Amino acid sequence: MSQAPSVTREKSGDGVVLSLAGAWVISAGRTLEAEAAAVTSGAAGAKQATIDLAGLDRMDTAGAWLIDRARAELAAAGVSADYRDVRPEHAALLQEAGYRPSEPPTLTRPSPFLVLLAAIGESVYTAGQDLIDIVDYLGEIVVMWSRLALRPGRWRWTSVFYHLEIFSLRSVPIIALINFLVGAIVTQQGVFQLSRFGASPYAVNLVGVLGLRELGVLMTSIMIAGRTGSAITAEIGSMKMREEIDALRVMALDPLEVLIMPRLVALAVALPVLTFIADMTQLGGGLIVSWLYAGMAPAVFISRLQGAVGSNTFLVGLIKAPFMAVMIGLIASTEGMEVRGSAESLGRCVTASVVKSIFMVIVMDGVFAMFFTAIDY
């Protein structure tokens, strides 16, 4: 059996000779650590130390590391330490598994301008990547729509009507309430501000044109983006986490056809209907406020409204609605498919879906406003 590791100290002029013997292997445990510390303490006060390895029976990587660490500590204390009578196999271990002090990482703080520039560049790249993903998904949906148009029997009408109920019928109370309050607030502020110029009756024109052309469809789309878009992302994302979408593919079912197309169709039908309800409730809120706040009779309100609003004003909001519905559905579906296998990923994608949908709804509303103004419609 190999002997336990040991260190013998002998003086030699102004230096010392530290003779190592035994088995310097990891199985020696605490003895190995203690003897390695004895190498360092044995050369205390000397100018030169010679570490003699001729008496070593065995040495592994742990022993080589501890021996070389002792040599490095002696060198750091000002003692010149060298090896003597090193076998070739031990020399290879000391070279490959020897002690190497870890250097503390140097923290470099980039300039705030570069950080800001990098953040802007990352945001632009991410926005461009999202745009590419949405366009790519839109192309897949157009192809799927063409296939289903040629084979109507493949439409999942039960799923379409189910989601139509969820998206439209159950959204009516909150959509009607929000738009009623918006119409009432716009009319009240219009009456209050225009009364300074003796033009308070023109508040009817304000709520009629603004509500039917812009606010009705905009408020409804924002509410649907927050209510329905987040639900679509959460549903598809949860299915992605539980590998249900992979199971559909294994069963030779296209998730685009089974999951996304019914939701898109239901959303494209539901949003114009909800926009019509929003328009009516906004006008109802304006009528009640003008009656109670400005003393304008309902008959007068309706008469002035007919003179201020044409059929084109009413149709502008309804024309926008399907396009906004498709955009909300596209973003919600895309983010749902981006969910990975963690709850954090699901929450992040749901948040991104709502934020992106609301942003794109507002952008599309502005684009449509400029378009309809350019064609004088």
Short mmCIF file of C-alpha atoms in Angstrom, two decimals:
data_model
loop_
_atom_site.label_atom_id
_atom_site.label_comp_id
_atom_site.label_asym_id
_atom_site.label_seq_id
_atom_site.Cartn_x
_atom_site.Cartn_y
_atom_site.Cartn_z
CA MET A 1 0.00 0.00 0.00
CA SER A 2 1.14 3.54 -0.69
CA GLN A 3 2.20 5.65 2.25
CA ALA A 4 0.32 8.78 3.33
CA PRO A 5 1.64 12.05 1.93
CA SER A 6 4.41 13.66 3.98
CA VAL A 7 6.86 16.56 3.85
CA THR A 8 10.41 16.58 5.26
CA ARG A 9 12.24 19.88 5.77
CA GLU A 10 16.04 20.18 5.54
CA LYS A 11 18.13 23.33 5.64
CA SER A 12 20.59 23.97 2.83
CA GLY A 13 22.59 27.18 3.15
CA ASP A 14 20.21 30.11 2.96
CA GLY A 15 17.47 27.88 1.61
CA VAL A 16 15.49 24.78 2.45
CA VAL A 17 14.84 21.47 0.75
CA LEU A 18 11.28 20.20 1.06
CA SER A 19 11.21 16.47 0.30
CA LEU A 20 7.79 15.10 -0.55
CA ALA A 21 7.01 11.44 -0.08
CA GLY A 22 4.04 9.08 -0.13
CA ALA A 23 0.94 9.13 -2.30
CA TRP A 24 -0.29 12.63 -3.11
CA VAL A 25 -3.71 11.60 -4.32
CA ILE A 26 -7.22 12.86 -3.62
CA SER A 27 -8.11 9.79 -1.56
CA ALA A 28 -5.75 11.08 1.17
CA GLY A 29 -8.40 13.70 1.97
CA ARG A 30 -7.52 16.23 4.69
CA THR A 31 -3.99 14.85 5.07
CA LEU A 32 -3.26 16.01 1.53
CA GLU A 33 -4.42 19.54 2.33
CA ALA A 34 -2.46 19.62 5.59
CA GLU A 35 0.79 18.45 3.97
CA ALA A 36 0.37 20.97 1.14
CA ALA A 37 0.06 23.69 3.79
CA ALA A 38 3.21 22.30 5.45
CA VAL A 39 5.13 22.88 2.22
CA THR A 40 4.29 26.57 2.42
CA SER A 41 4.97 26.94 6.13
CA GLY A 42 8.17 24.87 5.95
CA ALA A 43 9.88 27.48 3.73
CA ALA A 44 8.89 30.46 5.87
CA GLY A 45 11.85 32.82 6.37
CA ALA A 46 14.00 31.20 3.70
CA LYS A 47 15.15 32.88 0.49
CA GLN A 48 15.11 29.78 -1.65
CA ALA A 49 13.16 26.54 -1.54
CA THR A 50 13.68 23.32 -3.44
CA ILE A 51 10.72 20.96 -3.72
CA ASP A 52 12.13 17.45 -4.09
CA LEU A 53 9.68 15.03 -5.72
CA ALA A 54 11.98 11.99 -5.86
CA GLY A 55 10.21 10.26 -2.98
CA LEU A 56 6.71 10.48 -4.44
CA ASP A 57 5.00 7.10 -4.88
CA ARG A 58 1.87 8.39 -6.67
CA MET A 59 0.41 11.71 -7.69
CA ASP A 60 -2.91 12.60 -9.32
CA THR A 61 -4.34 15.88 -10.57
CA ALA A 62 -5.48 16.94 -7.07
CA GLY A 63 -1.99 16.37 -5.66
CA ALA A 64 -0.35 18.15 -8.57
CA TRP A 65 -2.65 21.13 -8.12
CA LEU A 66 -1.95 21.41 -4.37
CA ILE A 67 1.82 21.05 -4.81
CA ASP A 68 1.90 23.65 -7.53
CA ARG A 69 -0.32 25.95 -5.48
CA ALA A 70 2.18 25.75 -2.61
CA ARG A 71 4.97 26.68 -5.02
CA ALA A 72 2.96 29.65 -6.27
CA GLU A 73 2.26 30.80 -2.71
CA LEU A 74 5.97 30.64 -1.90
CA ALA A 75 6.76 32.67 -4.98
CA ALA A 76 4.15 35.24 -3.96
CA ALA A 77 5.80 35.45 -0.50
CA GLY A 78 9.20 36.19 -2.08
CA VAL A 79 10.67 32.70 -1.79
CA SER A 80 12.27 31.33 -4.97
CA ALA A 81 10.83 27.82 -5.31
CA ASP A 82 11.87 25.18 -7.87
CA TYR A 83 11.22 21.49 -8.44
CA ARG A 84 13.87 18.76 -8.32
CA ASP A 85 13.95 15.13 -9.44
CA VAL A 86 10.60 15.30 -11.19
CA ARG A 87 9.54 12.19 -13.07
CA PRO A 88 8.23 12.72 -16.64
CA GLU A 89 4.69 11.63 -15.71
CA HIS A 90 4.69 13.96 -12.70
CA ALA A 91 6.04 16.83 -14.80
CA ALA A 92 3.16 16.38 -17.26
CA LEU A 93 0.64 16.48 -14.42
CA LEU A 94 2.20 19.59 -12.91
CA GLN A 95 2.13 21.30 -16.29
CA GLU A 96 -1.44 20.39 -17.26
CA ALA A 97 -3.19 20.34 -13.87
CA GLY A 98 -1.02 22.88 -12.09
CA TYR A 99 -2.27 25.86 -10.12
CA ARG A 100 -3.46 28.80 -12.18
CA PRO A 101 -4.69 31.82 -10.25
CA SER A 102 -8.03 33.12 -11.40
CA GLU A 103 -7.94 36.68 -12.57
CA PRO A 104 -10.78 38.90 -11.34
CA PRO A 105 -13.03 39.93 -14.24
CA THR A 106 -12.58 43.45 -15.41
CA LEU A 107 -15.90 45.26 -15.62
CA THR A 108 -16.01 47.76 -18.41
CA ARG A 109 -18.97 50.10 -18.46
CA PRO A 110 -19.96 51.09 -21.99
CA SER A 111 -20.92 54.66 -22.61
CA PRO A 112 -24.63 55.51 -22.15
CA PHE A 113 -24.78 56.62 -25.78
CA LEU A 114 -23.67 53.18 -27.02
CA VAL A 115 -26.16 51.48 -24.69
CA LEU A 116 -28.96 53.67 -26.04
CA LEU A 117 -27.85 53.09 -29.62
CA ALA A 118 -27.73 49.32 -29.07
CA ALA A 119 -31.19 49.35 -27.50
CA ILE A 120 -32.60 51.31 -30.46
CA GLY A 121 -30.95 48.95 -32.93
CA GLU A 122 -32.28 45.89 -31.11
CA SER A 123 -35.79 47.39 -31.05
CA VAL A 124 -35.67 48.15 -34.78
CA TYR A 125 -34.42 44.63 -35.55
CA THR A 126 -37.12 43.07 -33.37
CA ALA A 127 -39.82 45.20 -35.00
CA GLY A 128 -38.61 44.19 -38.45
CA GLN A 129 -38.53 40.52 -37.44
CA ASP A 130 -42.08 40.79 -36.10
CA LEU A 131 -43.23 42.40 -39.35
CA ILE A 132 -41.66 39.59 -41.38
CA ASP A 133 -43.33 36.98 -39.15
CA ILE A 134 -46.76 38.63 -39.52
CA VAL A 135 -46.43 38.93 -43.31
CA ASP A 136 -45.29 35.31 -43.51
CA TYR A 137 -48.24 34.22 -41.38
CA LEU A 138 -50.59 36.31 -43.51
CA GLY A 139 -49.36 34.47 -46.59
CA GLU A 140 -50.03 31.11 -44.94
CA ILE A 141 -53.54 32.26 -44.00
CA VAL A 142 -54.29 33.39 -47.57
CA VAL A 143 -53.16 30.00 -48.88
CA MET A 144 -55.26 28.20 -46.26
CA TRP A 145 -58.26 30.40 -47.11
CA SER A 146 -57.90 29.44 -50.77
CA ARG A 147 -57.82 25.74 -49.90
CA LEU A 148 -60.90 26.02 -47.70
CA ALA A 149 -62.73 28.05 -50.36
CA LEU A 150 -62.22 25.17 -52.81
CA ARG A 151 -63.32 22.64 -50.19
CA PRO A 152 -66.05 24.27 -48.02
CA GLY A 153 -66.69 21.01 -46.22
CA ARG A 154 -63.40 21.42 -44.34
CA TRP A 155 -64.63 24.57 -42.55
CA ARG A 156 -65.08 23.96 -38.84
CA TRP A 157 -68.35 25.82 -38.46
CA THR A 158 -68.97 24.64 -34.90
CA SER A 159 -65.70 26.22 -33.81
CA VAL A 160 -66.45 29.40 -35.80
CA PHE A 161 -69.85 29.91 -34.17
CA TYR A 162 -68.47 29.07 -30.73
CA HIS A 163 -65.77 31.73 -31.02
CA LEU A 164 -68.25 34.14 -32.58
CA GLU A 165 -70.33 33.88 -29.42
CA ILE A 166 -67.27 34.33 -27.19
CA PHE A 167 -65.86 37.27 -29.17
CA SER A 168 -69.07 39.17 -29.96
CA LEU A 169 -72.03 38.28 -27.77
CA ARG A 170 -70.11 38.19 -24.50
CA SER A 171 -68.25 41.38 -25.38
CA VAL A 172 -71.40 43.45 -25.92
CA PRO A 173 -71.86 44.67 -22.30
CA ILE A 174 -68.35 46.06 -21.86
CA ILE A 175 -68.19 47.47 -25.40
CA ALA A 176 -71.58 49.19 -25.00
CA LEU A 177 -70.67 50.62 -21.59
CA ILE A 178 -67.27 51.95 -22.63
CA ASN A 179 -68.56 53.58 -25.80
CA PHE A 180 -71.62 55.02 -24.05
CA LEU A 181 -69.29 56.75 -21.57
CA VAL A 182 -66.97 57.93 -24.36
CA GLY A 183 -69.90 59.43 -26.29
CA ALA A 184 -71.18 61.11 -23.16
CA ILE A 185 -67.76 62.56 -22.30
CA VAL A 186 -67.10 63.83 -25.84
CA THR A 187 -70.52 65.48 -25.97
CA GLN A 188 -70.16 67.05 -22.53
CA GLN A 189 -66.74 68.49 -23.35
CA GLY A 190 -67.96 69.62 -26.78
CA VAL A 191 -70.92 71.46 -25.26
CA PHE A 192 -68.75 73.02 -22.57
CA GLN A 193 -65.98 74.21 -24.89
CA LEU A 194 -68.18 75.32 -27.80
CA SER A 195 -70.57 77.23 -25.52
CA ARG A 196 -67.86 79.91 -25.15
CA PHE A 197 -68.38 80.72 -28.83
CA GLY A 198 -72.14 80.24 -28.79
CA ALA A 199 -71.79 77.07 -30.85
CA SER A 200 -72.80 74.40 -28.32
CA PRO A 201 -75.30 72.77 -30.79
CA TYR A 202 -72.30 71.78 -32.92
CA ALA A 203 -71.34 69.26 -30.23
CA VAL A 204 -73.80 66.99 -32.03
CA ASN A 205 -71.69 67.24 -35.17
CA LEU A 206 -68.59 66.50 -33.09
CA VAL A 207 -69.86 63.33 -31.47
CA GLY A 208 -71.54 62.18 -34.67
CA VAL A 209 -68.58 62.51 -37.01
CA LEU A 210 -65.85 61.67 -34.51
CA GLY A 211 -67.73 58.75 -33.01
CA LEU A 212 -68.80 57.11 -36.25
CA ARG A 213 -65.56 57.64 -38.18
CA GLU A 214 -62.93 57.15 -35.48
CA LEU A 215 -63.81 56.58 -31.85
CA GLY A 216 -66.33 53.77 -32.26
CA VAL A 217 -64.11 51.41 -34.21
CA LEU A 218 -60.94 52.54 -32.38
CA MET A 219 -62.27 51.99 -28.85
CA THR A 220 -63.86 48.69 -29.87
CA SER A 221 -60.65 47.45 -31.50
CA ILE A 222 -58.58 48.40 -28.46
CA MET A 223 -61.01 46.60 -26.16
CA ILE A 224 -61.01 43.51 -28.40
CA ALA A 225 -57.20 43.57 -28.58
CA GLY A 226 -57.01 43.54 -24.79
CA ARG A 227 -59.85 41.09 -24.20
CA THR A 228 -59.89 38.72 -27.17
CA GLY A 229 -56.34 39.06 -28.50
CA SER A 230 -54.86 38.17 -25.12
CA ALA A 231 -57.24 35.22 -24.83
CA ILE A 232 -56.21 33.87 -28.25
CA THR A 233 -52.52 34.17 -27.37
CA ALA A 234 -53.04 32.51 -23.99
CA GLU A 235 -55.08 29.64 -25.46
CA ILE A 236 -52.67 28.86 -28.29
CA GLY A 237 -49.66 29.41 -26.04
CA SER A 238 -51.00 27.02 -23.41
CA MET A 239 -51.59 24.40 -26.10
CA LYS A 240 -48.04 24.95 -27.32
CA MET A 241 -46.67 24.47 -23.78
CA ARG A 242 -48.61 21.24 -23.29
CA GLU A 243 -47.50 19.98 -26.73
CA GLU A 244 -51.11 19.77 -27.92
CA ILE A 245 -50.18 21.52 -31.17
CA ASP A 246 -47.49 18.89 -31.77
CA ALA A 247 -50.15 16.25 -31.15
CA LEU A 248 -52.35 17.85 -33.83
CA ARG A 249 -49.50 17.66 -36.31
CA VAL A 250 -48.92 14.00 -35.40
CA MET A 251 -52.61 13.36 -36.20
CA ALA A 252 -52.08 15.00 -39.63
CA LEU A 253 -54.12 18.08 -38.64
CA ASP A 254 -52.92 21.55 -39.54
CA PRO A 255 -53.02 23.86 -36.48
CA LEU A 256 -53.62 26.79 -38.84
CA GLU A 257 -56.81 25.19 -40.10
CA VAL A 258 -57.98 23.79 -36.77
CA LEU A 259 -57.10 26.58 -34.35
CA ILE A 260 -56.42 29.85 -36.11
CA MET A 261 -58.78 30.08 -39.09
CA PRO A 262 -61.98 29.68 -36.98
CA ARG A 263 -60.79 32.40 -34.61
CA LEU A 264 -59.83 34.76 -37.43
CA VAL A 265 -63.17 34.33 -39.21
CA ALA A 266 -65.12 34.79 -35.99
CA LEU A 267 -63.08 37.89 -35.13
CA ALA A 268 -63.54 39.37 -38.63
CA VAL A 269 -67.32 38.96 -38.30
CA ALA A 270 -67.56 40.03 -34.65
CA LEU A 271 -65.66 43.31 -34.83
CA PRO A 272 -67.92 45.05 -37.42
CA VAL A 273 -70.98 43.99 -35.40
CA LEU A 274 -69.43 45.30 -32.21
CA THR A 275 -68.43 48.50 -34.02
CA PHE A 276 -72.05 49.08 -35.03
CA ILE A 277 -73.15 48.58 -31.42
CA ALA A 278 -70.38 50.93 -30.27
CA ASP A 279 -71.52 53.62 -32.72
CA MET A 280 -75.11 53.40 -31.52
CA THR A 281 -74.19 53.52 -27.85
CA GLN A 282 -71.87 56.49 -28.41
CA LEU A 283 -74.69 58.38 -30.10
CA GLY A 284 -76.99 57.31 -27.26
CA GLY A 285 -74.54 58.69 -24.70
CA GLY A 286 -74.28 61.93 -26.67
CA LEU A 287 -78.08 62.23 -26.90
CA ILE A 288 -78.61 61.78 -23.16
CA VAL A 289 -75.84 64.22 -22.19
CA SER A 290 -77.01 66.86 -24.67
CA TRP A 291 -80.54 66.50 -23.32
CA LEU A 292 -79.61 66.64 -19.62
CA TYR A 293 -76.56 68.93 -19.78
CA ALA A 294 -77.39 71.28 -22.66
CA GLY A 295 -81.20 71.08 -22.60
CA MET A 296 -81.36 69.88 -26.22
CA ALA A 297 -84.44 67.78 -26.93
CA PRO A 298 -83.85 64.30 -28.40
CA ALA A 299 -85.76 65.25 -31.56
CA VAL A 300 -83.46 68.23 -32.11
CA PHE A 301 -80.39 66.05 -31.50
CA ILE A 302 -81.54 63.50 -34.06
CA SER A 303 -82.39 66.22 -36.58
CA ARG A 304 -78.97 67.87 -36.26
CA LEU A 305 -77.30 64.45 -36.41
CA GLN A 306 -79.00 63.64 -39.69
CA GLY A 307 -77.73 66.89 -41.16
CA ALA A 308 -74.15 66.33 -39.92
CA VAL A 309 -73.67 62.64 -40.69
CA GLY A 310 -73.87 60.97 -44.08
CA SER A 311 -73.82 57.34 -45.06
CA ASN A 312 -70.11 57.55 -45.86
CA THR A 313 -69.38 58.69 -42.29
CA PHE A 314 -71.20 55.66 -40.95
CA LEU A 315 -69.52 53.25 -43.39
CA VAL A 316 -65.96 54.44 -42.73
CA GLY A 317 -65.88 52.84 -39.28
CA LEU A 318 -67.42 49.59 -40.52
CA ILE A 319 -64.92 49.35 -43.40
CA LYS A 320 -61.99 49.63 -40.98
CA ALA A 321 -63.28 46.98 -38.59
CA PRO A 322 -62.51 43.75 -40.55
CA PHE A 323 -58.96 44.87 -41.33
CA MET A 324 -58.31 45.66 -37.68
CA ALA A 325 -59.83 42.32 -36.69
CA VAL A 326 -57.49 40.42 -39.02
CA MET A 327 -54.50 42.37 -37.67
CA ILE A 328 -55.44 41.60 -34.06
CA GLY A 329 -55.95 37.93 -34.89
CA LEU A 330 -52.65 37.70 -36.78
CA ILE A 331 -50.62 39.25 -33.97
CA ALA A 332 -52.37 37.19 -31.29
CA SER A 333 -51.86 33.94 -33.20
CA THR A 334 -48.22 34.71 -34.01
CA GLU A 335 -47.40 35.49 -30.39
CA GLY A 336 -49.23 32.35 -29.26
CA MET A 337 -47.06 30.22 -31.53
CA GLU A 338 -43.93 31.90 -30.09
CA VAL A 339 -44.62 30.62 -26.57
CA ARG A 340 -42.00 28.24 -25.22
CA GLY A 341 -42.21 25.80 -22.33
CA SER A 342 -42.41 28.21 -19.37
CA ALA A 343 -45.03 30.34 -17.67
CA GLU A 344 -42.73 33.35 -18.01
CA SER A 345 -42.72 32.92 -21.79
CA LEU A 346 -46.53 32.72 -21.83
CA GLY A 347 -46.90 35.92 -19.82
CA ARG A 348 -44.35 37.73 -21.96
CA CYS A 349 -46.07 36.71 -25.20
CA VAL A 350 -49.53 37.67 -23.92
CA THR A 351 -48.24 41.09 -22.91
CA ALA A 352 -46.50 41.53 -26.27
CA SER A 353 -49.68 40.49 -28.08
CA VAL A 354 -51.80 43.15 -26.36
CA VAL A 355 -49.21 45.92 -26.75
CA LYS A 356 -48.49 45.17 -30.42
CA SER A 357 -52.18 44.80 -31.27
CA ILE A 358 -53.12 48.14 -29.71
CA PHE A 359 -50.18 49.84 -31.40
CA MET A 360 -51.04 48.41 -34.82
CA VAL A 361 -54.73 49.27 -34.39
CA ILE A 362 -53.85 52.91 -33.77
CA VAL A 363 -51.40 52.94 -36.69
CA MET A 364 -53.98 51.39 -39.03
CA ASP A 365 -56.60 53.89 -37.89
CA GLY A 366 -54.24 56.73 -38.78
CA VAL A 367 -53.46 55.20 -42.18
CA PHE A 368 -57.16 54.76 -42.95
CA ALA A 369 -57.88 58.31 -41.81
CA MET A 370 -55.31 59.69 -44.25
CA PHE A 371 -56.57 57.40 -47.01
CA PHE A 372 -60.22 58.38 -46.66
CA THR A 373 -59.26 62.05 -46.44
CA ALA A 374 -57.17 61.74 -49.61
CA ILE A 375 -60.08 60.23 -51.57
CA ASP A 376 -62.54 62.68 -49.93
CA TYR A 377 -64.76 59.95 -48.55
#
